[in-house]
PDB file of N, CA and C in Angstrom:
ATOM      1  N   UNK A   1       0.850  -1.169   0.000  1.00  0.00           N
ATOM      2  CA  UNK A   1       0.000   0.000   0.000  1.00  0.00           C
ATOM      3  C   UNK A   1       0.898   1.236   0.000  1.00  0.00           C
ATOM      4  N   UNK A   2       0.310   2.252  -0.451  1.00  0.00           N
ATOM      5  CA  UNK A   2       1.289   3.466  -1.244  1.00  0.00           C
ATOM      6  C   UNK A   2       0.764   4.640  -0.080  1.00  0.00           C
ATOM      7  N   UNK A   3       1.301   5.508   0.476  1.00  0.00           N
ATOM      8  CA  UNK A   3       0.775   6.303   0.982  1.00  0.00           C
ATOM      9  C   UNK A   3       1.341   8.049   0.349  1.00  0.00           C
ATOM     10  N   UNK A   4       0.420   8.763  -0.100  1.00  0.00           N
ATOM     11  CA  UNK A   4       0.686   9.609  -0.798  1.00  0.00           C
ATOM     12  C   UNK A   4       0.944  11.242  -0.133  1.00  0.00           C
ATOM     13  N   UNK A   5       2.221  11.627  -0.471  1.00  0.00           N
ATOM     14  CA  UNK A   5       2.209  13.341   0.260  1.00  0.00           C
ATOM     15  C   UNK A   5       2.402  14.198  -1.203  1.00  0.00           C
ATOM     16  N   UNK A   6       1.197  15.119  -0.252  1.00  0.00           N
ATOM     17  CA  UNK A   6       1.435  16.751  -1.122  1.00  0.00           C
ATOM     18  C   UNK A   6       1.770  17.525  -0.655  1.00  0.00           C
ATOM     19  N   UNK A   7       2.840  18.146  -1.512  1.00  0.00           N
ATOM     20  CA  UNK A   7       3.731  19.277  -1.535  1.00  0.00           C
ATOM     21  C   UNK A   7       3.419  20.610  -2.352  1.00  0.00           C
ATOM     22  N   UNK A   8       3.352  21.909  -1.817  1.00  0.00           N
ATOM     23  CA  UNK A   8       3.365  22.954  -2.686  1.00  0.00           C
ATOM     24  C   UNK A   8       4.939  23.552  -3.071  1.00  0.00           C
ATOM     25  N   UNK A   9       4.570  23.953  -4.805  1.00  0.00           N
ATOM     26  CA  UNK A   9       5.722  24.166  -4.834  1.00  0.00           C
ATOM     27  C   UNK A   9       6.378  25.614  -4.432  1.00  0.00           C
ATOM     28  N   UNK A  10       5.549  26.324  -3.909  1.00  0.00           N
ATOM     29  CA  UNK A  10       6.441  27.426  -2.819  1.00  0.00           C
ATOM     30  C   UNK A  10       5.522  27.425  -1.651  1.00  0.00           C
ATOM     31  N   UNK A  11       6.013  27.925  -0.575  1.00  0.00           N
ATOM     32  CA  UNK A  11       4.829  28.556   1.088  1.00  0.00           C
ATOM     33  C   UNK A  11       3.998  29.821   0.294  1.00  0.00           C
ATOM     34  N   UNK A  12       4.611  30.400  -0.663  1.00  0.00           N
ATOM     35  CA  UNK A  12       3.488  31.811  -1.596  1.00  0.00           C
ATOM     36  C   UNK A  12       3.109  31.600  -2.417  1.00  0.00           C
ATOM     37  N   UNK A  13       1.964  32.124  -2.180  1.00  0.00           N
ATOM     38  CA  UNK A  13       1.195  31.563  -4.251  1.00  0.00           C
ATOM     39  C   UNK A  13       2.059  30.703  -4.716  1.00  0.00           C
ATOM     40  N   UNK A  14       1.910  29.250  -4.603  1.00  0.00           N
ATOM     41  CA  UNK A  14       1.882  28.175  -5.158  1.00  0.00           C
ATOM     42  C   UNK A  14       1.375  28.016  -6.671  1.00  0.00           C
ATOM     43  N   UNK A  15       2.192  27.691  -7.376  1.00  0.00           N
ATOM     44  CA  UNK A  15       1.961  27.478  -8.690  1.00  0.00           C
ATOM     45  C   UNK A  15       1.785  26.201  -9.044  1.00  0.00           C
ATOM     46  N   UNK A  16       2.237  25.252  -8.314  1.00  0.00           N
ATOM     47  CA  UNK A  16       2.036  23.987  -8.373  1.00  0.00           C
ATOM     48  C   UNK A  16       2.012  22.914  -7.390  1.00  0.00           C
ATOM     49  N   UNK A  17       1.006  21.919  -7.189  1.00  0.00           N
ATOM     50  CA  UNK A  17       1.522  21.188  -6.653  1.00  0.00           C
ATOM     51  C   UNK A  17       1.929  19.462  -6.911  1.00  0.00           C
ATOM     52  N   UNK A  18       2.771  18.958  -5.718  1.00  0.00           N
ATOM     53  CA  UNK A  18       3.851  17.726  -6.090  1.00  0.00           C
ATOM     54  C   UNK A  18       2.951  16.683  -5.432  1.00  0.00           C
ATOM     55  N   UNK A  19       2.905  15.449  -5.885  1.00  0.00           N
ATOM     56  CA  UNK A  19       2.565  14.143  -5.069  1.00  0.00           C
ATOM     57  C   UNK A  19       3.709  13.032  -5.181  1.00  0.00           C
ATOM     58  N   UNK A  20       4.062  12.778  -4.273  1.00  0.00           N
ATOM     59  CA  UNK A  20       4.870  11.830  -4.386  1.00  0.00           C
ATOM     60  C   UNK A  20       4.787  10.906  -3.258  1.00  0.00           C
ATOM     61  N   UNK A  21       5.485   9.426  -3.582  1.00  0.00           N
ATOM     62  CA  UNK A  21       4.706   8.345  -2.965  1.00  0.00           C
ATOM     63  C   UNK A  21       5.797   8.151  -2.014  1.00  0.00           C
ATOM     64  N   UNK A  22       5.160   7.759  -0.701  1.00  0.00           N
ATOM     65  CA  UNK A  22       5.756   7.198   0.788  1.00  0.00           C
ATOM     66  C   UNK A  22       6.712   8.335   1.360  1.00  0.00           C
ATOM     67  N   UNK A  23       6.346   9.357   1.374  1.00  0.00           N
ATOM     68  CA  UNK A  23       7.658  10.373   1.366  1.00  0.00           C
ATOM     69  C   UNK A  23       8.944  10.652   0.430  1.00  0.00           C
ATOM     70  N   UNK A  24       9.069  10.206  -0.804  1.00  0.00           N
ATOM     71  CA  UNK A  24      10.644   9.482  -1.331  1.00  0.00           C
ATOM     72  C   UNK A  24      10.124  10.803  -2.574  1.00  0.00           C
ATOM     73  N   UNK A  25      10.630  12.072  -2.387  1.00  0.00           N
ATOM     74  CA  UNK A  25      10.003  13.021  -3.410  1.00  0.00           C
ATOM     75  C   UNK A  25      10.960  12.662  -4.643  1.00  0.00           C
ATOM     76  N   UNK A  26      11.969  11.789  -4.791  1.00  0.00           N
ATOM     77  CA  UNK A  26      12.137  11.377  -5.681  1.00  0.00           C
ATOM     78  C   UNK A  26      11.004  10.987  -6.966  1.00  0.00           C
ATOM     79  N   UNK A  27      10.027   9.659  -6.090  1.00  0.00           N
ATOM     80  CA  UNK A  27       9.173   8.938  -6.581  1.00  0.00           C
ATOM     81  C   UNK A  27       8.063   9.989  -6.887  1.00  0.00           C
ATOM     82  N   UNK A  28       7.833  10.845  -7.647  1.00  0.00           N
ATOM     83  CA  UNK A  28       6.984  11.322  -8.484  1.00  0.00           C
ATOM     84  C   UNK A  28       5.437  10.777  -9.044  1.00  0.00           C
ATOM     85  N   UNK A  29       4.409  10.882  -8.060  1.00  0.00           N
ATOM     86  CA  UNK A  29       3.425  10.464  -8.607  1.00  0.00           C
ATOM     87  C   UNK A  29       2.898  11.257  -9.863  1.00  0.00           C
ATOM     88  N   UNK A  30       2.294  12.895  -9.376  1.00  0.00           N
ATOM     89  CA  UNK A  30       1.390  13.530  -9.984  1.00  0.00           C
ATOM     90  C   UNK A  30       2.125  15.043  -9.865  1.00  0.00           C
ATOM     91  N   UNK A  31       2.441  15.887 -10.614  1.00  0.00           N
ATOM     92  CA  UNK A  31       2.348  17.316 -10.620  1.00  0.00           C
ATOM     93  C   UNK A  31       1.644  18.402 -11.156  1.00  0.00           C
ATOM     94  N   UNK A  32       0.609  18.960 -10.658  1.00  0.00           N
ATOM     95  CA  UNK A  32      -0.299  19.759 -11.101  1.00  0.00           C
ATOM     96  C   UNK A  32      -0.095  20.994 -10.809  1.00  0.00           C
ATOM     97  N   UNK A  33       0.127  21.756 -12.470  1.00  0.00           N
ATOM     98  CA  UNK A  33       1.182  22.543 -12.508  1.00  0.00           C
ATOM     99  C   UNK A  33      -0.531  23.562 -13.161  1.00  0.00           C
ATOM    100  N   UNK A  34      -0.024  25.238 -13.080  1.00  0.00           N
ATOM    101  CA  UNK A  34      -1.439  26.058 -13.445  1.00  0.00           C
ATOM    102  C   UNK A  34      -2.266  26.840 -12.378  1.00  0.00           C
ATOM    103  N   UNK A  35      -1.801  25.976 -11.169  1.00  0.00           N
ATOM    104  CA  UNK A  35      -2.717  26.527 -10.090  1.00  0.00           C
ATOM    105  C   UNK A  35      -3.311  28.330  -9.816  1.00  0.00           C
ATOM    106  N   UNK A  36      -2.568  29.439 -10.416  1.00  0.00           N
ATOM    107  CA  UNK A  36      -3.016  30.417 -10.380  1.00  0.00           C
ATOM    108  C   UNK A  36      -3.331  31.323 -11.596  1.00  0.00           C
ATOM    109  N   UNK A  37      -3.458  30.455 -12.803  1.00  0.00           N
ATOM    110  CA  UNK A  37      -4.095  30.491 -13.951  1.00  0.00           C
ATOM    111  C   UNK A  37      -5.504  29.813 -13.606  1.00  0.00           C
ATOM    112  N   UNK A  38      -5.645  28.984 -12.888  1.00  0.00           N
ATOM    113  CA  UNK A  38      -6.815  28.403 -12.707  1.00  0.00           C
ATOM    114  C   UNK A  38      -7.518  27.021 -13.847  1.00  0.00           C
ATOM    115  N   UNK A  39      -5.946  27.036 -15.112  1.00  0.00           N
ATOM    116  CA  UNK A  39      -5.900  26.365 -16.124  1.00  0.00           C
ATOM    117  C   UNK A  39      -4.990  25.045 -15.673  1.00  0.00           C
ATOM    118  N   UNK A  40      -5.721  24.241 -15.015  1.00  0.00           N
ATOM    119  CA  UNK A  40      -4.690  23.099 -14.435  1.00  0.00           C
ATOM    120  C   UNK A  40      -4.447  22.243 -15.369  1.00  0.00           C
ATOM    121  N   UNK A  41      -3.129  21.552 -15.206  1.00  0.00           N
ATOM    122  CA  UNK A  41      -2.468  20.578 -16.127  1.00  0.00           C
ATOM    123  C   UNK A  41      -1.822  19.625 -15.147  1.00  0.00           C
ATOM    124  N   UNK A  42      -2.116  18.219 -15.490  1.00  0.00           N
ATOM    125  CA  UNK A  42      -2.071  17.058 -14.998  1.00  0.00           C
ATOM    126  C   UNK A  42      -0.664  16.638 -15.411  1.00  0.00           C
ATOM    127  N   UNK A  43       0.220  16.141 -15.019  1.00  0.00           N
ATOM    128  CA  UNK A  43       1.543  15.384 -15.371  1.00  0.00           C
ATOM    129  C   UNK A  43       2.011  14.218 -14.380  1.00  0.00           C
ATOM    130  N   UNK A  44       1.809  13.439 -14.832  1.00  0.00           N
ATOM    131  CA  UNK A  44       1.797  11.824 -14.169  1.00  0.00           C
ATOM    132  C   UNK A  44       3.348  11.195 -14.304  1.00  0.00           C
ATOM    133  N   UNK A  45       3.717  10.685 -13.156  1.00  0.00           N
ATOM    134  CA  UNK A  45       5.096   9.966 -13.569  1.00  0.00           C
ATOM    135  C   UNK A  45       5.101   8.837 -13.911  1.00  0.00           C
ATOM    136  N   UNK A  46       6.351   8.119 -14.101  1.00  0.00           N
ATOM    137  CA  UNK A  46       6.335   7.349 -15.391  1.00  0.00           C
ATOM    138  C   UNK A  46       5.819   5.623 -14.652  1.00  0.00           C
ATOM    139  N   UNK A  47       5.465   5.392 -13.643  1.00  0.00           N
ATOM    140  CA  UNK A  47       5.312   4.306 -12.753  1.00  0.00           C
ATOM    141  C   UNK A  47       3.141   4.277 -12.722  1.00  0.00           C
ATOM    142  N   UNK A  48       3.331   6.018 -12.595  1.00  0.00           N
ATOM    143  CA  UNK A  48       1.759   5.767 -12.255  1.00  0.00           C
ATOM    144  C   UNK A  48       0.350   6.365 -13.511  1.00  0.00           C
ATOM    145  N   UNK A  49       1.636   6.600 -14.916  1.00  0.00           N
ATOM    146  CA  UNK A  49       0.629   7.123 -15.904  1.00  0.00           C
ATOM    147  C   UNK A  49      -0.664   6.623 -16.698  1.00  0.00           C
ATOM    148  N   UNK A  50       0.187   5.080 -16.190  1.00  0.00           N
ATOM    149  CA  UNK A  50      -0.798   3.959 -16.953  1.00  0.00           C
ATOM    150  C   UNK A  50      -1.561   3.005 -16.036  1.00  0.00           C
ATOM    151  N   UNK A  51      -2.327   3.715 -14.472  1.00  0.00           N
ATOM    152  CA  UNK A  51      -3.307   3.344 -14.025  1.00  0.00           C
ATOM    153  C   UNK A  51      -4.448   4.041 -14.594  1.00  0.00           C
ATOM    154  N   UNK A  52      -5.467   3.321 -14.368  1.00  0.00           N
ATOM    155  CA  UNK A  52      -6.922   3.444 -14.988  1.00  0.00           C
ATOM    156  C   UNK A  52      -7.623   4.880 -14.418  1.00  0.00           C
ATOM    157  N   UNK A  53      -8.156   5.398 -15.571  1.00  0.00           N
ATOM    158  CA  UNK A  53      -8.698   6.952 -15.087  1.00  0.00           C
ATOM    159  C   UNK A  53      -9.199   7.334 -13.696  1.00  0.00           C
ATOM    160  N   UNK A  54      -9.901   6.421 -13.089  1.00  0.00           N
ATOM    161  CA  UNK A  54     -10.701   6.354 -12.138  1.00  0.00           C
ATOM    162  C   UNK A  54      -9.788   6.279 -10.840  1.00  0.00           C
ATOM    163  N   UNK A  55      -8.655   6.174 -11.114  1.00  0.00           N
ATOM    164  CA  UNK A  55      -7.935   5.983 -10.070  1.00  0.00           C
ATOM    165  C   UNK A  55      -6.536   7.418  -9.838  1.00  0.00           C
ATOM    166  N   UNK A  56      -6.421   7.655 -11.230  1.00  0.00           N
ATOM    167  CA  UNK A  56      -6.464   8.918 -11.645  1.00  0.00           C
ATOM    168  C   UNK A  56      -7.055  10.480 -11.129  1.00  0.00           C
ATOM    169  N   UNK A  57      -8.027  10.046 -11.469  1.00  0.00           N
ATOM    170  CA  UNK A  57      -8.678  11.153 -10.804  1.00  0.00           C
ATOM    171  C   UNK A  57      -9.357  10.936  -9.489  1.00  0.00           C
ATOM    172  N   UNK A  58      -9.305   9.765  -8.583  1.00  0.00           N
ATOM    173  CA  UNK A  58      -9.319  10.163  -7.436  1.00  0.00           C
ATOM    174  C   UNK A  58      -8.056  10.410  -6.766  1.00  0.00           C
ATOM    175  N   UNK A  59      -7.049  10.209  -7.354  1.00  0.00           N
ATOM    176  CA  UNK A  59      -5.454  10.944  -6.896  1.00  0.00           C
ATOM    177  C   UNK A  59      -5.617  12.051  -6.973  1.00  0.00           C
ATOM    178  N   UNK A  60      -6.143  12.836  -7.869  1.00  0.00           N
ATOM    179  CA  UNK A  60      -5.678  14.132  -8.234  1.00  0.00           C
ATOM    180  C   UNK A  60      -6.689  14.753  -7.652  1.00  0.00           C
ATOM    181  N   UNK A  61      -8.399  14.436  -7.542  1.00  0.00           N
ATOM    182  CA  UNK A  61      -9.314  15.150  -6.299  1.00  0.00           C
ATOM    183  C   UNK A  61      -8.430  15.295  -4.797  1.00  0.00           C
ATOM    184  N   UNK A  62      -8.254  13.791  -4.577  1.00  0.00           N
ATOM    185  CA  UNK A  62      -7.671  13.960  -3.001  1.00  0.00           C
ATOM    186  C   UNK A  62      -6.560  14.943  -3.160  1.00  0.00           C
ATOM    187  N   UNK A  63      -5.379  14.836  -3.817  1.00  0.00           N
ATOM    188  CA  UNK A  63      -4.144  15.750  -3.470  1.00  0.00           C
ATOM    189  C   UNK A  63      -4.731  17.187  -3.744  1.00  0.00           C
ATOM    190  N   UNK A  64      -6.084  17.351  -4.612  1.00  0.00           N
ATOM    191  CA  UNK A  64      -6.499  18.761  -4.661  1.00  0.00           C
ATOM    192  C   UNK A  64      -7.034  19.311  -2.977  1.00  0.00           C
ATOM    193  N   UNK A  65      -8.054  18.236  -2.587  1.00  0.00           N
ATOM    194  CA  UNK A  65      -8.193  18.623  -1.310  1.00  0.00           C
ATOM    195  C   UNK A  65      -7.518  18.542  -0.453  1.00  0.00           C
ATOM    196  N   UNK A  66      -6.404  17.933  -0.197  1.00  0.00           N
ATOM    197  CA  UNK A  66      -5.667  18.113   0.762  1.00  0.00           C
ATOM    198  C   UNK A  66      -4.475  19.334   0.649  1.00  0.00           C
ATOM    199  N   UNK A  67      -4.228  19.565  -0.399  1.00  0.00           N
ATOM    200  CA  UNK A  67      -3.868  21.146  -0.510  1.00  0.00           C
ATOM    201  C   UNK A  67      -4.294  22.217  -0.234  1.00  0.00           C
ATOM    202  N   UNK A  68      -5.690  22.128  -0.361  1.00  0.00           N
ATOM    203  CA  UNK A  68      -6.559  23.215  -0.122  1.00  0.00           C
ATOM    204  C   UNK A  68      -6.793  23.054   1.022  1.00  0.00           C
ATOM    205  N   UNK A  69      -6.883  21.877   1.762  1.00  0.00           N
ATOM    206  CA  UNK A  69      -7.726  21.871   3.039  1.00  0.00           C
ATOM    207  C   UNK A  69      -6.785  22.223   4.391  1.00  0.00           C
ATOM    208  N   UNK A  70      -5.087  21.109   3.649  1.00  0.00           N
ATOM    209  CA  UNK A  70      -4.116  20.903   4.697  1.00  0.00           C
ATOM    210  C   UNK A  70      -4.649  19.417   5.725  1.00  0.00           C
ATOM    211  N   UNK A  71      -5.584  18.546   5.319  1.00  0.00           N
ATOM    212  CA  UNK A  71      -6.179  17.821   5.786  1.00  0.00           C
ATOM    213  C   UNK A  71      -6.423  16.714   5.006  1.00  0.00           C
ATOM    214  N   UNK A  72      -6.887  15.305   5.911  1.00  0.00           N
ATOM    215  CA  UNK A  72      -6.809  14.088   5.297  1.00  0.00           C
ATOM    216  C   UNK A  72      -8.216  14.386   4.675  1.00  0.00           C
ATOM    217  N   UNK A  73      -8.483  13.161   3.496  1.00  0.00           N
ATOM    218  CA  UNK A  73      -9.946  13.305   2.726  1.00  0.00           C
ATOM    219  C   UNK A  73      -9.797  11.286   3.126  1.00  0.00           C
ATOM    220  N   UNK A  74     -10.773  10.894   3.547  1.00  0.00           N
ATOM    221  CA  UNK A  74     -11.202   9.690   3.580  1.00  0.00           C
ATOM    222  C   UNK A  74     -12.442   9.392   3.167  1.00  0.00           C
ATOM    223  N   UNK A  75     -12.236   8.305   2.438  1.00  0.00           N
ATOM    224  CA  UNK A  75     -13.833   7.722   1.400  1.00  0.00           C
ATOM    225  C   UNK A  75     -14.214   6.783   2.606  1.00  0.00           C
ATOM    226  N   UNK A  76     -15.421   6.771   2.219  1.00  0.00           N
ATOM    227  CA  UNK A  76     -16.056   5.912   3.476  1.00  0.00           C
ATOM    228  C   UNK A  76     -17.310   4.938   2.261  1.00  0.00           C
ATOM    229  N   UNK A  77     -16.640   3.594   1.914  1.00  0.00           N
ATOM    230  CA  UNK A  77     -17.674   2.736   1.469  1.00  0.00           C
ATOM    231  C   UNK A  77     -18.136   1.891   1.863  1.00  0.00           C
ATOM    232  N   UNK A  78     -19.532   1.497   1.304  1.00  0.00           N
ATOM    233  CA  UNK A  78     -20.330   0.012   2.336  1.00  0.00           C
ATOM    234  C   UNK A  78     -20.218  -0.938   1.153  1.00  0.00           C
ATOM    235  N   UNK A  79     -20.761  -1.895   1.684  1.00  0.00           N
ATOM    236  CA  UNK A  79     -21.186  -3.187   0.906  1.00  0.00           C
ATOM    237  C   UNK A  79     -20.007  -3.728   0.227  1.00  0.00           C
ATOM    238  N   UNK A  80     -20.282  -4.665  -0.510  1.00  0.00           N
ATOM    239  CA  UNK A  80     -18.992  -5.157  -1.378  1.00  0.00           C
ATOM    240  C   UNK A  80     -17.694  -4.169  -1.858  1.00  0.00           C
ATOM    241  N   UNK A  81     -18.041  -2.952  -1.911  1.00  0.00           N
ATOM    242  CA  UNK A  81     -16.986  -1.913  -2.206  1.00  0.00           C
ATOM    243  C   UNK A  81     -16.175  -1.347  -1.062  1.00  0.00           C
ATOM    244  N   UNK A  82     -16.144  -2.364   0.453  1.00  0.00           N
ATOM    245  CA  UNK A  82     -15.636  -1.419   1.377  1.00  0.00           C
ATOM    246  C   UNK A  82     -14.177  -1.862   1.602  1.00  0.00           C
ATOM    247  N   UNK A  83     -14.544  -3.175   0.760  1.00  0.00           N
ATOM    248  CA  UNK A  83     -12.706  -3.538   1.067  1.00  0.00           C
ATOM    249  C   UNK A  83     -11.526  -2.972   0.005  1.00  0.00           C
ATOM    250  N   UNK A  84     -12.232  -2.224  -0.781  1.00  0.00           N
ATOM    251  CA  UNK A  84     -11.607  -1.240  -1.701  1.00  0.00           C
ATOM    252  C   UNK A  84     -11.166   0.122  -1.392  1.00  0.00           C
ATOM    253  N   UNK A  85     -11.947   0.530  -0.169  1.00  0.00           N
ATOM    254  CA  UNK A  85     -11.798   1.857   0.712  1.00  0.00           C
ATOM    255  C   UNK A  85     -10.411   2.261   0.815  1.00  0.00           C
ATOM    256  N   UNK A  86     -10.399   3.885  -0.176  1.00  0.00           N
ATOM    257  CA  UNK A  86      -8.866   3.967  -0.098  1.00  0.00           C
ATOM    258  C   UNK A  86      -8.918   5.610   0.922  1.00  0.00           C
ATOM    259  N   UNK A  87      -7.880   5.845   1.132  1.00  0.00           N
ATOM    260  CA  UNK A  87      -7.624   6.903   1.878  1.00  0.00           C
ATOM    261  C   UNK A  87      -6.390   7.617   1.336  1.00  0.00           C
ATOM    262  N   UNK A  88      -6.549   8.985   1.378  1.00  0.00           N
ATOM    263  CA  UNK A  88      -4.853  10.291   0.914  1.00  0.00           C
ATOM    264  C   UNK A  88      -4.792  10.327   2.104  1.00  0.00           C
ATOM    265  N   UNK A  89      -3.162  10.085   2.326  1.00  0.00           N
ATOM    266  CA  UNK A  89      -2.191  10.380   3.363  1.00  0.00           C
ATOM    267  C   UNK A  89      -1.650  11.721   3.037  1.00  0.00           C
ATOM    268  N   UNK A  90      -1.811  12.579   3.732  1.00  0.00           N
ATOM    269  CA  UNK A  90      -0.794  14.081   2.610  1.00  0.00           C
ATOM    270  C   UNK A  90      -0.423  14.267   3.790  1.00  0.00           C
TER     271      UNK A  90
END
């Protein structure tokens, strides 16, 4: 299991921000670069470009909210879908 941190890329008006996996900012998940154009652009590294959209874009919701928020976002599912229940570590 992968646990994911976001990084802004300055403490001022942030222009972008970094995800990278288990702490290792080497390992480059996601950089979403645009943030004060309001014209965001997605850039995926080379390990996590070719997971399925859906997984995709709940990376890139959570690291949005946890930038904005400074706080964890946890999904909360029932029934057959709960052992799928993922959580952003930021």
């Amino acid at each position: 299991m992968n646990e994911f941190w976001v990084y802004a890329s300055s403490p001022v008006a942030p222009d972008s921000l970094q995800v990278c996996a288990n702490g290792n900012r080497a390992d480059l998940v996601l950089i979403v670069s645009g943030l004060n154009t309001g014209i965001d652009h997605a850039t995926w590294g080379d390990e996590w470009r070719s997971r399925p959209p859906e997984w995709r874009a709940w990376l890139k919701d959570c690291a949005a909210h946890v930038f904005a928020n400074g706080s964890l976002l946890k999904e909360r599912q029932t029934g057959t879908r709960a052992r799928k229940a993922r959580c952003c570590d930021g």
